[in-house]
């Protein structure tokens, strides 16, 4: 893999901020709300980006299932996920939410996607659970793809088939489904954060990320015009409910264009210092913003200004989390 692609780090930051606005704010302006209110599909972009970068990084290493390589892969994933995550789980369990030992252990082991969602200590933990499962199976998934020479186009089609089927699957595929939900279910199209359906949603996005990474390099004249067209189509799909089906696919193409290094205005924007910084703290922001949201702080009486201040507080806390935990704490020396 080449050195860090700053535009992809910046993209992660924009996506994390989109999720934060989605959780904090509701806008009466229909145009704005159509964008902010679809922030739940931003999580799929995280999944696609993660799978894309992992494929780029490990496609040569996982041509053979070598124990040492897989061991290092798992340790790096634990180093990436667990420090901030475990600090947040312990903090929530001690100070914010009354939980049982079983609930704490389910969250600590990132197994929430298999259990009743009432066990979630933080709403966003569902995606960390499903991505953790995808991390566990990723070496074997990629080995199968490489060993049997499965084309990227096939994975992309398989992803779309799975995603199309998701809304029609039973929603209660988890342990403890006989117990009524306290958290409630989302009426939004493709907002599927519970149980095995949420895991399939994540796997579908991983297929897209892997598939996009394995596609031949794009060699299209006027490539910048293409990426601007894809971005325009991406925004347009936010205004069509069933169009959300294609948001992860379009994001996969944008990610591939950004990775291949063609200079364009989107890339320049995502590489600016502010957006790049936002990308660096995006993981902490993703976890912390909803912890702040659940406290219902009222700093000022103006709804939107108060939410903006709370998002700013989340950004500040995320900065400290990034500097003091993400950069300093490692579970394994790899």
Coordinates of C-alpha atoms in Angstrom, one line a residue:
X1 CA 0.0 0.0 0.0
X2 CA 1.3 3.5 -0.8
X3 CA 1.6 6.1 2.0
X4 CA -1.5 7.4 3.7
X5 CA -4.0 9.0 1.3
X6 CA -5.0 12.1 3.2
X7 CA -8.1 12.6 1.2
X8 CA -9.5 9.3 2.5
X9 CA -8.7 10.3 6.0
X10 CA -10.5 13.5 5.4
X11 CA -13.4 11.6 3.9
X12 CA -13.7 9.6 7.2
X13 CA -13.9 12.9 9.1
X14 CA -16.7 14.3 6.9
X15 CA -18.6 11.1 7.3
X16 CA -18.2 11.1 11.1
X17 CA -19.4 14.6 11.3
X18 CA -22.4 13.7 9.1
X19 CA -23.3 11.0 11.6
X20 CA -23.0 13.5 14.5
X21 CA -25.3 16.0 12.8
X22 CA -27.8 13.1 12.0
X23 CA -28.0 12.2 15.7
X24 CA -28.1 15.8 17.0
X25 CA -30.3 17.8 14.7
X26 CA -33.6 17.9 12.9
X27 CA -34.1 20.6 10.4
X28 CA -37.5 22.0 9.2
X29 CA -36.0 22.9 5.9
X30 CA -36.8 19.8 3.8
X31 CA -33.8 20.1 1.6
X32 CA -31.3 20.2 4.5
X33 CA -33.1 17.5 6.4
X34 CA -33.1 15.2 3.4
X35 CA -29.3 15.3 3.6
X36 CA -28.8 15.4 7.4
X37 CA -31.6 12.9 8.1
X38 CA -30.0 10.3 5.9
X39 CA -26.8 10.3 8.0
X40 CA -27.4 6.7 9.0
X41 CA -26.1 5.5 5.6
X42 CA -22.8 7.3 6.4
X43 CA -22.0 4.3 8.5
X44 CA -22.0 2.1 5.4
X45 CA -19.4 4.4 3.9
X46 CA -17.2 3.7 6.9
X47 CA -17.5 0.0 6.2
X48 CA -16.7 0.4 2.5
X49 CA -13.7 2.5 3.2
X50 CA -12.4 0.1 5.9
X51 CA -12.8 -2.9 3.6
X52 CA -11.2 -1.0 0.7
X53 CA -8.1 0.0 2.6
X54 CA -7.7 -3.4 4.3
X55 CA -7.8 -5.1 0.8
X56 CA -5.2 -2.7 -0.5
X57 CA -3.0 -3.4 2.5
X58 CA -3.4 -7.1 2.7
X59 CA -4.1 -8.5 -0.8
X60 CA -0.5 -9.6 -1.1
X61 CA -0.2 -10.9 2.5
X62 CA -3.4 -13.0 2.5
X63 CA -2.7 -14.9 -0.7
X64 CA -1.7 -17.6 1.7
X65 CA -3.2 -18.1 5.2
X66 CA -0.1 -17.6 7.2
X67 CA -0.7 -17.7 11.0
X68 CA 1.8 -15.0 11.8
X69 CA 0.4 -12.6 9.3
X70 CA -3.2 -13.2 10.6
X71 CA -2.0 -12.8 14.2
X72 CA -0.4 -9.4 13.4
X73 CA -3.6 -8.4 11.5
X74 CA -5.8 -9.2 14.5
X75 CA -3.4 -7.4 17.0
X76 CA -3.4 -4.3 14.8
X77 CA -7.2 -4.3 14.6
X78 CA -7.4 -4.6 18.4
X79 CA -5.0 -1.7 18.8
X80 CA -7.1 0.4 16.5
X81 CA -10.5 -0.5 18.0
X82 CA -10.2 -1.4 21.7
X83 CA -8.4 1.4 23.6
X84 CA -10.9 4.2 23.0
X85 CA -13.8 1.7 22.9
X86 CA -13.0 0.1 26.2
X87 CA -12.5 3.4 28.0
X88 CA -15.9 4.5 26.7
X89 CA -17.6 1.2 27.7
X90 CA -16.1 1.4 31.3
X91 CA -17.0 5.1 31.6
X92 CA -20.6 4.5 30.4
X93 CA -21.0 1.5 32.7
X94 CA -19.7 3.4 35.7
X95 CA -21.3 6.8 35.3
X96 CA -24.0 6.9 32.7
X97 CA -26.0 3.7 32.3
X98 CA -27.0 1.1 34.8
X99 CA -26.0 -2.2 33.3
X100 CA -25.7 -5.9 34.4
X101 CA -22.5 -7.9 34.3
X102 CA -23.8 -9.8 31.3
X103 CA -24.5 -6.5 29.5
X104 CA -21.0 -5.2 30.3
X105 CA -19.4 -8.4 29.1
X106 CA -21.5 -8.4 25.8
X107 CA -20.3 -4.8 25.1
X108 CA -16.7 -5.4 26.2
X109 CA -16.4 -8.4 23.8
X110 CA -18.1 -6.5 21.0
X111 CA -20.8 -9.2 20.6
X112 CA -23.8 -6.8 20.6
X113 CA -24.9 -7.7 17.1
X114 CA -25.8 -11.2 18.3
X115 CA -28.0 -10.1 21.3
X116 CA -31.0 -8.0 22.0
X117 CA -30.2 -4.4 21.2
X118 CA -31.3 -3.3 24.6
X119 CA -27.8 -4.4 25.7
X120 CA -26.2 -1.6 23.7
X121 CA -24.5 0.8 26.1
X122 CA -24.1 3.3 23.2
X123 CA -26.3 3.3 20.1
X124 CA -23.3 3.5 17.8
X125 CA -21.8 0.3 19.3
X126 CA -23.8 -1.9 16.9
X127 CA -21.6 -0.9 14.0
X128 CA -18.4 -1.5 16.0
X129 CA -19.7 -5.0 16.8
X130 CA -20.5 -5.9 13.2
X131 CA -17.2 -4.5 11.9
X132 CA -15.3 -6.5 14.6
X133 CA -17.0 -9.7 13.3
X134 CA -15.9 -8.6 9.8
X135 CA -12.4 -8.1 11.0
X136 CA -12.4 -11.6 12.4
X137 CA -13.5 -13.2 9.1
X138 CA -11.7 -10.7 6.7
X139 CA -8.5 -12.8 6.3
X140 CA -10.5 -15.8 5.2
X141 CA -12.9 -13.8 3.1
X142 CA -10.1 -12.1 1.2
X143 CA -8.2 -15.4 0.9
X144 CA -11.2 -17.0 -0.7
X145 CA -11.6 -14.1 -3.1
X146 CA -8.0 -14.2 -4.1
X147 CA -7.6 -18.0 -4.2
X148 CA -10.6 -18.5 -6.4
X149 CA -10.0 -15.3 -8.4
X150 CA -13.4 -13.8 -7.8
X151 CA -13.7 -10.6 -9.8
X152 CA -14.4 -7.3 -8.1
X153 CA -17.5 -6.9 -10.3
X154 CA -19.0 -10.2 -8.9
X155 CA -18.5 -8.9 -5.3
X156 CA -20.2 -5.6 -6.2
X157 CA -23.2 -7.4 -7.7
X158 CA -23.4 -9.8 -4.7
X159 CA -23.3 -6.7 -2.4
X160 CA -26.2 -5.1 -4.2
X161 CA -28.2 -8.3 -4.1
X162 CA -27.7 -8.6 -0.3
X163 CA -28.5 -5.0 0.3
X164 CA -31.6 -5.2 -1.8
X165 CA -32.8 -8.2 0.3
X166 CA -32.1 -6.6 3.7
X167 CA -35.3 -4.7 4.2
X168 CA -37.3 -8.0 3.5
X169 CA -35.5 -10.1 6.1
X170 CA -36.9 -10.7 9.6
X171 CA -35.7 -7.9 11.9
X172 CA -35.5 -9.9 15.1
X173 CA -32.6 -12.2 14.3
X174 CA -30.8 -12.0 17.6
X175 CA -30.6 -13.7 21.0
X176 CA -33.4 -12.4 23.2
X177 CA -35.8 -11.6 20.4
X178 CA -38.7 -12.7 22.6
X179 CA -38.1 -9.7 24.9
X180 CA -39.8 -6.5 23.8
X181 CA -37.4 -3.8 22.6
X182 CA -37.0 -0.7 24.8
X183 CA -34.9 1.1 22.2
X184 CA -37.5 1.0 19.5
X185 CA -37.1 0.2 15.8
X186 CA -36.2 2.7 13.1
X187 CA -38.9 3.3 10.4
X188 CA -36.2 4.6 8.0
X189 CA -35.3 2.6 4.8
X190 CA -32.1 0.6 5.3
X191 CA -31.5 1.9 8.8
X192 CA -30.9 -1.6 10.1
X193 CA -28.7 -1.6 13.3
X194 CA -29.8 -4.7 15.1
X195 CA -28.9 -8.4 15.0
X196 CA -27.8 -10.5 12.1
X197 CA -29.4 -8.2 9.7
X198 CA -27.0 -5.5 10.7
X199 CA -24.2 -7.9 10.3
X200 CA -25.3 -8.7 6.7
X201 CA -25.5 -5.0 6.1
X202 CA -21.9 -4.7 7.1
X203 CA -20.8 -7.7 5.1
X204 CA -22.5 -6.2 2.1
X205 CA -20.5 -3.1 2.5
X206 CA -17.3 -5.1 2.9
X207 CA -18.1 -6.9 -0.4
X208 CA -18.3 -3.4 -2.0
X209 CA -15.0 -2.2 -0.5
X210 CA -13.1 -5.4 -1.5
X211 CA -14.7 -5.4 -4.9
X212 CA -13.8 -1.8 -5.6
X213 CA -10.2 -2.3 -4.5
X214 CA -9.8 -5.3 -6.8
X215 CA -11.2 -3.5 -9.9
X216 CA -8.6 -2.5 -12.5
X217 CA -7.5 1.1 -12.2
X218 CA -9.9 3.6 -13.7
X219 CA -8.4 5.0 -16.9
X220 CA -11.0 7.3 -18.1
X221 CA -10.5 10.6 -20.0
X222 CA -11.8 13.5 -18.1
X223 CA -11.7 11.5 -14.9
X224 CA -12.4 14.6 -12.8
X225 CA -15.7 15.1 -14.6
X226 CA -16.6 11.5 -13.8
X227 CA -16.0 11.9 -10.1
X228 CA -18.0 15.2 -10.0
X229 CA -20.8 13.4 -11.7
X230 CA -20.7 10.5 -9.2
X231 CA -20.7 13.0 -6.4
X232 CA -23.7 14.8 -7.9
X233 CA -25.5 11.5 -8.3
X234 CA -24.6 10.6 -4.7
X235 CA -26.3 13.8 -3.4
X236 CA -29.3 13.2 -5.6
X237 CA -29.8 9.7 -4.3
X238 CA -30.3 11.2 -0.8
X239 CA -33.6 12.7 -2.0
X240 CA -34.9 9.3 -3.2
X241 CA -35.7 6.8 -0.5
X242 CA -34.9 3.7 -2.5
X243 CA -31.9 5.6 -3.9
X244 CA -30.2 5.0 -0.6
X245 CA -29.5 1.5 -1.9
X246 CA -26.8 2.9 -4.2
X247 CA -25.1 5.3 -1.7
X248 CA -22.5 2.7 -0.6
X249 CA -21.8 1.7 -4.2
X250 CA -21.3 5.4 -5.2
X251 CA -19.1 5.9 -2.2
X252 CA -17.0 2.9 -3.3
X253 CA -16.3 4.5 -6.6
X254 CA -15.5 7.9 -5.0
X255 CA -13.1 6.2 -2.6
X256 CA -11.3 4.4 -5.5
X257 CA -11.0 7.7 -7.5
X258 CA -9.6 9.4 -4.4
X259 CA -7.1 6.6 -3.8
X260 CA -5.8 6.5 -7.4
X261 CA -4.6 10.1 -6.8
X262 CA -6.1 12.1 -9.6
X263 CA -6.1 15.7 -8.4
X264 CA -9.5 17.4 -8.2
X265 CA -11.4 19.9 -6.1
X266 CA -12.9 17.2 -3.9
X267 CA -9.5 15.7 -3.1
X268 CA -8.1 19.2 -2.4
X269 CA -11.0 19.9 0.0
X270 CA -10.6 16.6 1.8
X271 CA -6.8 17.2 2.2
X272 CA -7.2 20.6 3.9
X273 CA -5.7 20.7 7.4
X274 CA -9.1 21.1 9.1
X275 CA -10.8 18.2 7.3
X276 CA -7.7 16.0 7.6
X277 CA -7.6 16.8 11.4
X278 CA -11.3 15.9 11.5
X279 CA -10.5 12.6 9.9
X280 CA -7.8 11.8 12.5
X281 CA -10.3 12.3 15.4
X282 CA -13.2 10.7 13.5
X283 CA -13.2 7.4 15.4
X284 CA -13.3 9.1 18.8
X285 CA -15.9 11.5 17.5
X286 CA -18.0 8.6 16.3
X287 CA -18.1 7.1 19.8
X288 CA -18.1 10.2 21.9
X289 CA -20.7 12.4 20.2
X290 CA -23.6 10.1 21.1
X291 CA -22.4 9.9 24.8
X292 CA -22.7 13.7 24.8
X293 CA -26.0 13.6 23.0
X294 CA -27.6 11.3 25.6
X295 CA -26.9 13.7 28.4
X296 CA -29.3 16.3 27.0
X297 CA -27.2 19.2 28.0
X298 CA -28.8 22.6 27.5
X299 CA -26.2 25.3 27.1
X300 CA -28.4 27.9 25.3
X301 CA -32.1 27.9 24.6
X302 CA -31.7 28.0 20.8
X303 CA -32.1 24.4 19.5
X304 CA -29.7 24.6 16.6
X305 CA -27.1 26.7 18.4
X306 CA -27.3 24.3 21.4
X307 CA -26.7 21.3 19.1
X308 CA -23.8 23.1 17.4
X309 CA -22.2 23.8 20.7
X310 CA -22.7 20.2 21.8
X311 CA -21.1 18.9 18.6
X312 CA -18.2 21.3 19.2
X313 CA -17.9 19.9 22.7
X314 CA -17.8 16.4 21.1
X315 CA -15.1 17.5 18.8
X316 CA -13.0 18.9 21.7
X317 CA -13.4 15.7 23.7
X318 CA -12.6 13.7 20.6
X319 CA -9.4 15.6 20.2
X320 CA -8.3 14.8 23.7
X321 CA -9.3 11.2 23.2
X322 CA -7.3 11.0 20.0
X323 CA -4.2 12.6 21.6
X324 CA -4.3 10.8 25.0
X325 CA -5.8 7.4 24.1
X326 CA -5.6 6.6 20.4
X327 CA -2.1 7.8 19.9
X328 CA -0.7 6.7 23.3
X329 CA -2.4 3.4 24.3
X330 CA -1.5 0.2 22.5
X331 CA -2.5 -3.3 23.7
X332 CA 0.0 -5.1 21.5
X333 CA 3.4 -4.1 20.3
X334 CA 3.1 -4.7 16.5

